């Protein structure tokens, strides 16, 4: 079975380097042929909304919107159910292709055979 990455990003604009690292690793893994599931939790949940990634800026980094587009094109993007609820984000609000799911789904993905979980 092929290895996969389950990446949970807990930071957003509050910790831009950590946030960008998660998106960069996700996009790089996909470009290398590794299956990726990117979980947006905490402040990164906002990037599930249209236009929010475009507002993010980090010098000398690939634009977050480009990284998010790459992950959406080749992997899976999920917003944590509780994180979405605390921010009044609903399934009708998120970018097409983004799902909302909870801890049981994260655990299922993280402990799947061949999976490697990373948390940023």
JSON list of C-alpha atoms in Angstrom, two decimals:
[
{"chain": "A", "resi": 1, "resn": "UNK", "atom": "CA", "xyz": [0.00, 0.00, 0.00]},
{"chain": "A", "resi": 2, "resn": "UNK", "atom": "CA", "xyz": [1.28, 3.49, -0.86]},
{"chain": "A", "resi": 3, "resn": "UNK", "atom": "CA", "xyz": [2.10, 5.88, 1.96]},
{"chain": "A", "resi": 4, "resn": "UNK", "atom": "CA", "xyz": [-0.13, 8.91, 2.41]},
{"chain": "A", "resi": 5, "resn": "UNK", "atom": "CA", "xyz": [0.07, 12.12, 4.41]},
{"chain": "A", "resi": 6, "resn": "UNK", "atom": "CA", "xyz": [-2.61, 13.47, 6.70]},
{"chain": "A", "resi": 7, "resn": "UNK", "atom": "CA", "xyz": [-1.63, 17.05, 7.50]},
{"chain": "A", "resi": 8, "resn": "UNK", "atom": "CA", "xyz": [-3.38, 19.07, 10.17]},
{"chain": "A", "resi": 9, "resn": "UNK", "atom": "CA", "xyz": [-2.72, 22.80, 10.14]},
{"chain": "A", "resi": 10, "resn": "UNK", "atom": "CA", "xyz": [-3.71, 24.55, 13.35]},
{"chain": "A", "resi": 11, "resn": "UNK", "atom": "CA", "xyz": [-2.36, 27.99, 12.52]},
{"chain": "A", "resi": 12, "resn": "UNK", "atom": "CA", "xyz": [-3.53, 30.73, 10.22]},
{"chain": "A", "resi": 13, "resn": "UNK", "atom": "CA", "xyz": [-2.54, 34.37, 9.91]},
{"chain": "A", "resi": 14, "resn": "UNK", "atom": "CA", "xyz": [-1.69, 34.23, 13.63]},
{"chain": "A", "resi": 15, "resn": "UNK", "atom": "CA", "xyz": [1.39, 32.07, 12.84]},
{"chain": "A", "resi": 16, "resn": "UNK", "atom": "CA", "xyz": [2.04, 32.60, 9.12]},
{"chain": "A", "resi": 17, "resn": "UNK", "atom": "CA", "xyz": [5.25, 30.60, 8.78]},
{"chain": "A", "resi": 18, "resn": "UNK", "atom": "CA", "xyz": [3.79, 27.51, 10.45]},
{"chain": "A", "resi": 19, "resn": "UNK", "atom": "CA", "xyz": [0.64, 27.84, 8.37]},
{"chain": "A", "resi": 20, "resn": "UNK", "atom": "CA", "xyz": [2.53, 28.21, 5.11]},
{"chain": "A", "resi": 21, "resn": "UNK", "atom": "CA", "xyz": [4.79, 25.25, 5.94]},
{"chain": "A", "resi": 22, "resn": "UNK", "atom": "CA", "xyz": [1.78, 22.95, 6.20]},
{"chain": "A", "resi": 23, "resn": "UNK", "atom": "CA", "xyz": [0.36, 24.06, 2.84]},
{"chain": "A", "resi": 24, "resn": "UNK", "atom": "CA", "xyz": [3.81, 23.88, 1.22]},
{"chain": "A", "resi": 25, "resn": "UNK", "atom": "CA", "xyz": [4.45, 20.34, 2.47]},
{"chain": "A", "resi": 26, "resn": "UNK", "atom": "CA", "xyz": [0.98, 19.27, 1.31]},
{"chain": "A", "resi": 27, "resn": "UNK", "atom": "CA", "xyz": [1.51, 20.68, -2.19]},
{"chain": "A", "resi": 28, "resn": "UNK", "atom": "CA", "xyz": [5.04, 19.28, -2.43]},
{"chain": "A", "resi": 29, "resn": "UNK", "atom": "CA", "xyz": [3.86, 15.83, -1.38]},
{"chain": "A", "resi": 30, "resn": "UNK", "atom": "CA", "xyz": [1.11, 15.87, -4.00]},
{"chain": "A", "resi": 31, "resn": "UNK", "atom": "CA", "xyz": [3.59, 16.97, -6.66]},
{"chain": "A", "resi": 32, "resn": "UNK", "atom": "CA", "xyz": [5.69, 13.95, -5.66]},
{"chain": "A", "resi": 33, "resn": "UNK", "atom": "CA", "xyz": [2.75, 11.60, -6.07]},
{"chain": "A", "resi": 34, "resn": "UNK", "atom": "CA", "xyz": [1.94, 11.18, -2.38]},
{"chain": "A", "resi": 35, "resn": "UNK", "atom": "CA", "xyz": [-1.79, 11.14, -1.51]},
{"chain": "A", "resi": 36, "resn": "UNK", "atom": "CA", "xyz": [-2.61, 14.05, 0.83]},
{"chain": "A", "resi": 37, "resn": "UNK", "atom": "CA", "xyz": [-5.46, 14.94, 3.14]},
{"chain": "A", "resi": 38, "resn": "UNK", "atom": "CA", "xyz": [-5.11, 18.49, 4.50]},
{"chain": "A", "resi": 39, "resn": "UNK", "atom": "CA", "xyz": [-7.12, 19.36, 7.61]},
{"chain": "A", "resi": 40, "resn": "UNK", "atom": "CA", "xyz": [-7.86, 23.02, 8.38]},
{"chain": "A", "resi": 41, "resn": "UNK", "atom": "CA", "xyz": [-8.35, 23.55, 12.10]},
{"chain": "A", "resi": 42, "resn": "UNK", "atom": "CA", "xyz": [-8.27, 26.53, 14.41]},
{"chain": "A", "resi": 43, "resn": "UNK", "atom": "CA", "xyz": [-7.44, 29.76, 12.64]},
{"chain": "A", "resi": 44, "resn": "UNK", "atom": "CA", "xyz": [-6.62, 27.98, 9.37]},
{"chain": "A", "resi": 45, "resn": "UNK", "atom": "CA", "xyz": [-10.34, 27.16, 9.07]},
{"chain": "A", "resi": 46, "resn": "UNK", "atom": "CA", "xyz": [-10.84, 30.61, 7.54]},
{"chain": "A", "resi": 47, "resn": "UNK", "atom": "CA", "xyz": [-8.91, 29.51, 4.42]},
{"chain": "A", "resi": 48, "resn": "UNK", "atom": "CA", "xyz": [-11.83, 27.26, 3.49]},
{"chain": "A", "resi": 49, "resn": "UNK", "atom": "CA", "xyz": [-13.79, 30.40, 2.58]},
{"chain": "A", "resi": 50, "resn": "UNK", "atom": "CA", "xyz": [-13.58, 31.93, -0.89]},
{"chain": "A", "resi": 51, "resn": "UNK", "atom": "CA", "xyz": [-10.96, 34.69, -1.12]},
{"chain": "A", "resi": 52, "resn": "UNK", "atom": "CA", "xyz": [-9.45, 34.19, 2.34]},
{"chain": "A", "resi": 53, "resn": "UNK", "atom": "CA", "xyz": [-6.25, 32.49, 1.12]},
{"chain": "A", "resi": 54, "resn": "UNK", "atom": "CA", "xyz": [-5.70, 35.42, -1.24]},
{"chain": "A", "resi": 55, "resn": "UNK", "atom": "CA", "xyz": [-5.54, 37.77, 1.79]},
{"chain": "A", "resi": 56, "resn": "UNK", "atom": "CA", "xyz": [-2.66, 35.76, 3.34]},
{"chain": "A", "resi": 57, "resn": "UNK", "atom": "CA", "xyz": [0.84, 37.03, 2.67]},
{"chain": "A", "resi": 58, "resn": "UNK", "atom": "CA", "xyz": [4.26, 35.71, 3.67]},
{"chain": "A", "resi": 59, "resn": "UNK", "atom": "CA", "xyz": [7.47, 37.08, 2.13]},
{"chain": "A", "resi": 60, "resn": "UNK", "atom": "CA", "xyz": [9.49, 34.63, 0.04]},
{"chain": "A", "resi": 61, "resn": "UNK", "atom": "CA", "xyz": [6.68, 32.05, 0.05]},
{"chain": "A", "resi": 62, "resn": "UNK", "atom": "CA", "xyz": [4.47, 30.66, -2.67]},
{"chain": "A", "resi": 63, "resn": "UNK", "atom": "CA", "xyz": [1.08, 32.40, -2.43]},
{"chain": "A", "resi": 64, "resn": "UNK", "atom": "CA", "xyz": [-1.24, 30.43, -0.17]},
{"chain": "A", "resi": 65, "resn": "UNK", "atom": "CA", "xyz": [-3.99, 30.56, -2.77]},
{"chain": "A", "resi": 66, "resn": "UNK", "atom": "CA", "xyz": [-1.73, 28.70, -5.23]},
{"chain": "A", "resi": 67, "resn": "UNK", "atom": "CA", "xyz": [-0.88, 26.06, -2.64]},
{"chain": "A", "resi": 68, "resn": "UNK", "atom": "CA", "xyz": [-4.53, 25.62, -1.68]},
{"chain": "A", "resi": 69, "resn": "UNK", "atom": "CA", "xyz": [-5.53, 25.29, -5.33]},
{"chain": "A", "resi": 70, "resn": "UNK", "atom": "CA", "xyz": [-2.88, 22.60, -5.80]},
{"chain": "A", "resi": 71, "resn": "UNK", "atom": "CA", "xyz": [-4.13, 20.63, -2.82]},
{"chain": "A", "resi": 72, "resn": "UNK", "atom": "CA", "xyz": [-7.75, 20.97, -3.92]},
{"chain": "A", "resi": 73, "resn": "UNK", "atom": "CA", "xyz": [-6.81, 19.74, -7.41]},
{"chain": "A", "resi": 74, "resn": "UNK", "atom": "CA", "xyz": [-4.96, 16.66, -6.26]},
{"chain": "A", "resi": 75, "resn": "UNK", "atom": "CA", "xyz": [-5.83, 15.91, -2.66]},
{"chain": "A", "resi": 76, "resn": "UNK", "atom": "CA", "xyz": [-8.52, 16.36, -0.07]},
{"chain": "A", "resi": 77, "resn": "UNK", "atom": "CA", "xyz": [-9.19, 19.45, 2.07]},
{"chain": "A", "resi": 78, "resn": "UNK", "atom": "CA", "xyz": [-11.29, 19.20, 5.22]},
{"chain": "A", "resi": 79, "resn": "UNK", "atom": "CA", "xyz": [-12.39, 21.75, 7.80]},
{"chain": "A", "resi": 80, "resn": "UNK", "atom": "CA", "xyz": [-12.82, 20.52, 11.35]},
{"chain": "A", "resi": 81, "resn": "UNK", "atom": "CA", "xyz": [-16.51, 20.37, 12.31]},
{"chain": "A", "resi": 82, "resn": "UNK", "atom": "CA", "xyz": [-16.08, 22.10, 15.68]},
{"chain": "A", "resi": 83, "resn": "UNK", "atom": "CA", "xyz": [-13.70, 24.71, 14.28]},
{"chain": "A", "resi": 84, "resn": "UNK", "atom": "CA", "xyz": [-16.17, 25.53, 11.53]},
{"chain": "A", "resi": 85, "resn": "UNK", "atom": "CA", "xyz": [-19.07, 25.75, 13.99]},
{"chain": "A", "resi": 86, "resn": "UNK", "atom": "CA", "xyz": [-17.15, 28.11, 16.30]},
{"chain": "A", "resi": 87, "resn": "UNK", "atom": "CA", "xyz": [-16.64, 30.42, 13.31]},
{"chain": "A", "resi": 88, "resn": "UNK", "atom": "CA", "xyz": [-20.17, 30.04, 11.94]},
{"chain": "A", "resi": 89, "resn": "UNK", "atom": "CA", "xyz": [-18.76, 28.39, 8.78]},
{"chain": "A", "resi": 90, "resn": "UNK", "atom": "CA", "xyz": [-21.23, 26.07, 7.09]},
{"chain": "A", "resi": 91, "resn": "UNK", "atom": "CA", "xyz": [-21.00, 23.69, 4.16]},
{"chain": "A", "resi": 92, "resn": "UNK", "atom": "CA", "xyz": [-22.69, 26.39, 2.05]},
{"chain": "A", "resi": 93, "resn": "UNK", "atom": "CA", "xyz": [-19.86, 28.83, 2.81]},
{"chain": "A", "resi": 94, "resn": "UNK", "atom": "CA", "xyz": [-16.78, 26.81, 1.86]},
{"chain": "A", "resi": 95, "resn": "UNK", "atom": "CA", "xyz": [-14.89, 26.63, -1.42]},
{"chain": "A", "resi": 96, "resn": "UNK", "atom": "CA", "xyz": [-16.11, 23.92, -3.75]},
{"chain": "A", "resi": 97, "resn": "UNK", "atom": "CA", "xyz": [-14.29, 20.69, -2.97]},
{"chain": "A", "resi": 98, "resn": "UNK", "atom": "CA", "xyz": [-13.77, 21.43, 0.73]},
{"chain": "A", "resi": 99, "resn": "UNK", "atom": "CA", "xyz": [-15.64, 19.22, 3.15]},
{"chain": "A", "resi": 100, "resn": "UNK", "atom": "CA", "xyz": [-16.47, 19.59, 6.82]},
{"chain": "A", "resi": 101, "resn": "UNK", "atom": "CA", "xyz": [-15.81, 16.55, 9.02]},
{"chain": "A", "resi": 102, "resn": "UNK", "atom": "CA", "xyz": [-15.00, 15.75, 12.62]},
{"chain": "A", "resi": 103, "resn": "UNK", "atom": "CA", "xyz": [-12.46, 14.03, 14.81]},
{"chain": "A", "resi": 104, "resn": "UNK", "atom": "CA", "xyz": [-13.62, 10.47, 14.01]},
{"chain": "A", "resi": 105, "resn": "UNK", "atom": "CA", "xyz": [-12.85, 11.05, 10.33]},
{"chain": "A", "resi": 106, "resn": "UNK", "atom": "CA", "xyz": [-9.46, 12.56, 11.16]},
{"chain": "A", "resi": 107, "resn": "UNK", "atom": "CA", "xyz": [-8.58, 9.61, 13.38]},
{"chain": "A", "resi": 108, "resn": "UNK", "atom": "CA", "xyz": [-9.71, 7.14, 10.72]},
{"chain": "A", "resi": 109, "resn": "UNK", "atom": "CA", "xyz": [-7.43, 8.80, 8.15]},
{"chain": "A", "resi": 110, "resn": "UNK", "atom": "CA", "xyz": [-4.49, 9.24, 10.53]},
{"chain": "A", "resi": 111, "resn": "UNK", "atom": "CA", "xyz": [-4.38, 5.61, 11.64]},
{"chain": "A", "resi": 112, "resn": "UNK", "atom": "CA", "xyz": [-5.01, 4.07, 8.22]},
{"chain": "A", "resi": 113, "resn": "UNK", "atom": "CA", "xyz": [-2.37, 1.64, 7.06]},
{"chain": "A", "resi": 114, "resn": "UNK", "atom": "CA", "xyz": [0.49, 3.50, 5.42]},
{"chain": "A", "resi": 115, "resn": "UNK", "atom": "CA", "xyz": [-0.62, 6.92, 6.67]},
{"chain": "A", "resi": 116, "resn": "UNK", "atom": "CA", "xyz": [1.71, 9.46, 8.24]},
{"chain": "A", "resi": 117, "resn": "UNK", "atom": "CA", "xyz": [0.11, 12.27, 10.23]},
{"chain": "A", "resi": 118, "resn": "UNK", "atom": "CA", "xyz": [1.81, 15.66, 10.57]},
{"chain": "A", "resi": 119, "resn": "UNK", "atom": "CA", "xyz": [0.55, 18.54, 12.69]},
{"chain": "A", "resi": 120, "resn": "UNK", "atom": "CA", "xyz": [1.59, 22.16, 12.13]}
]
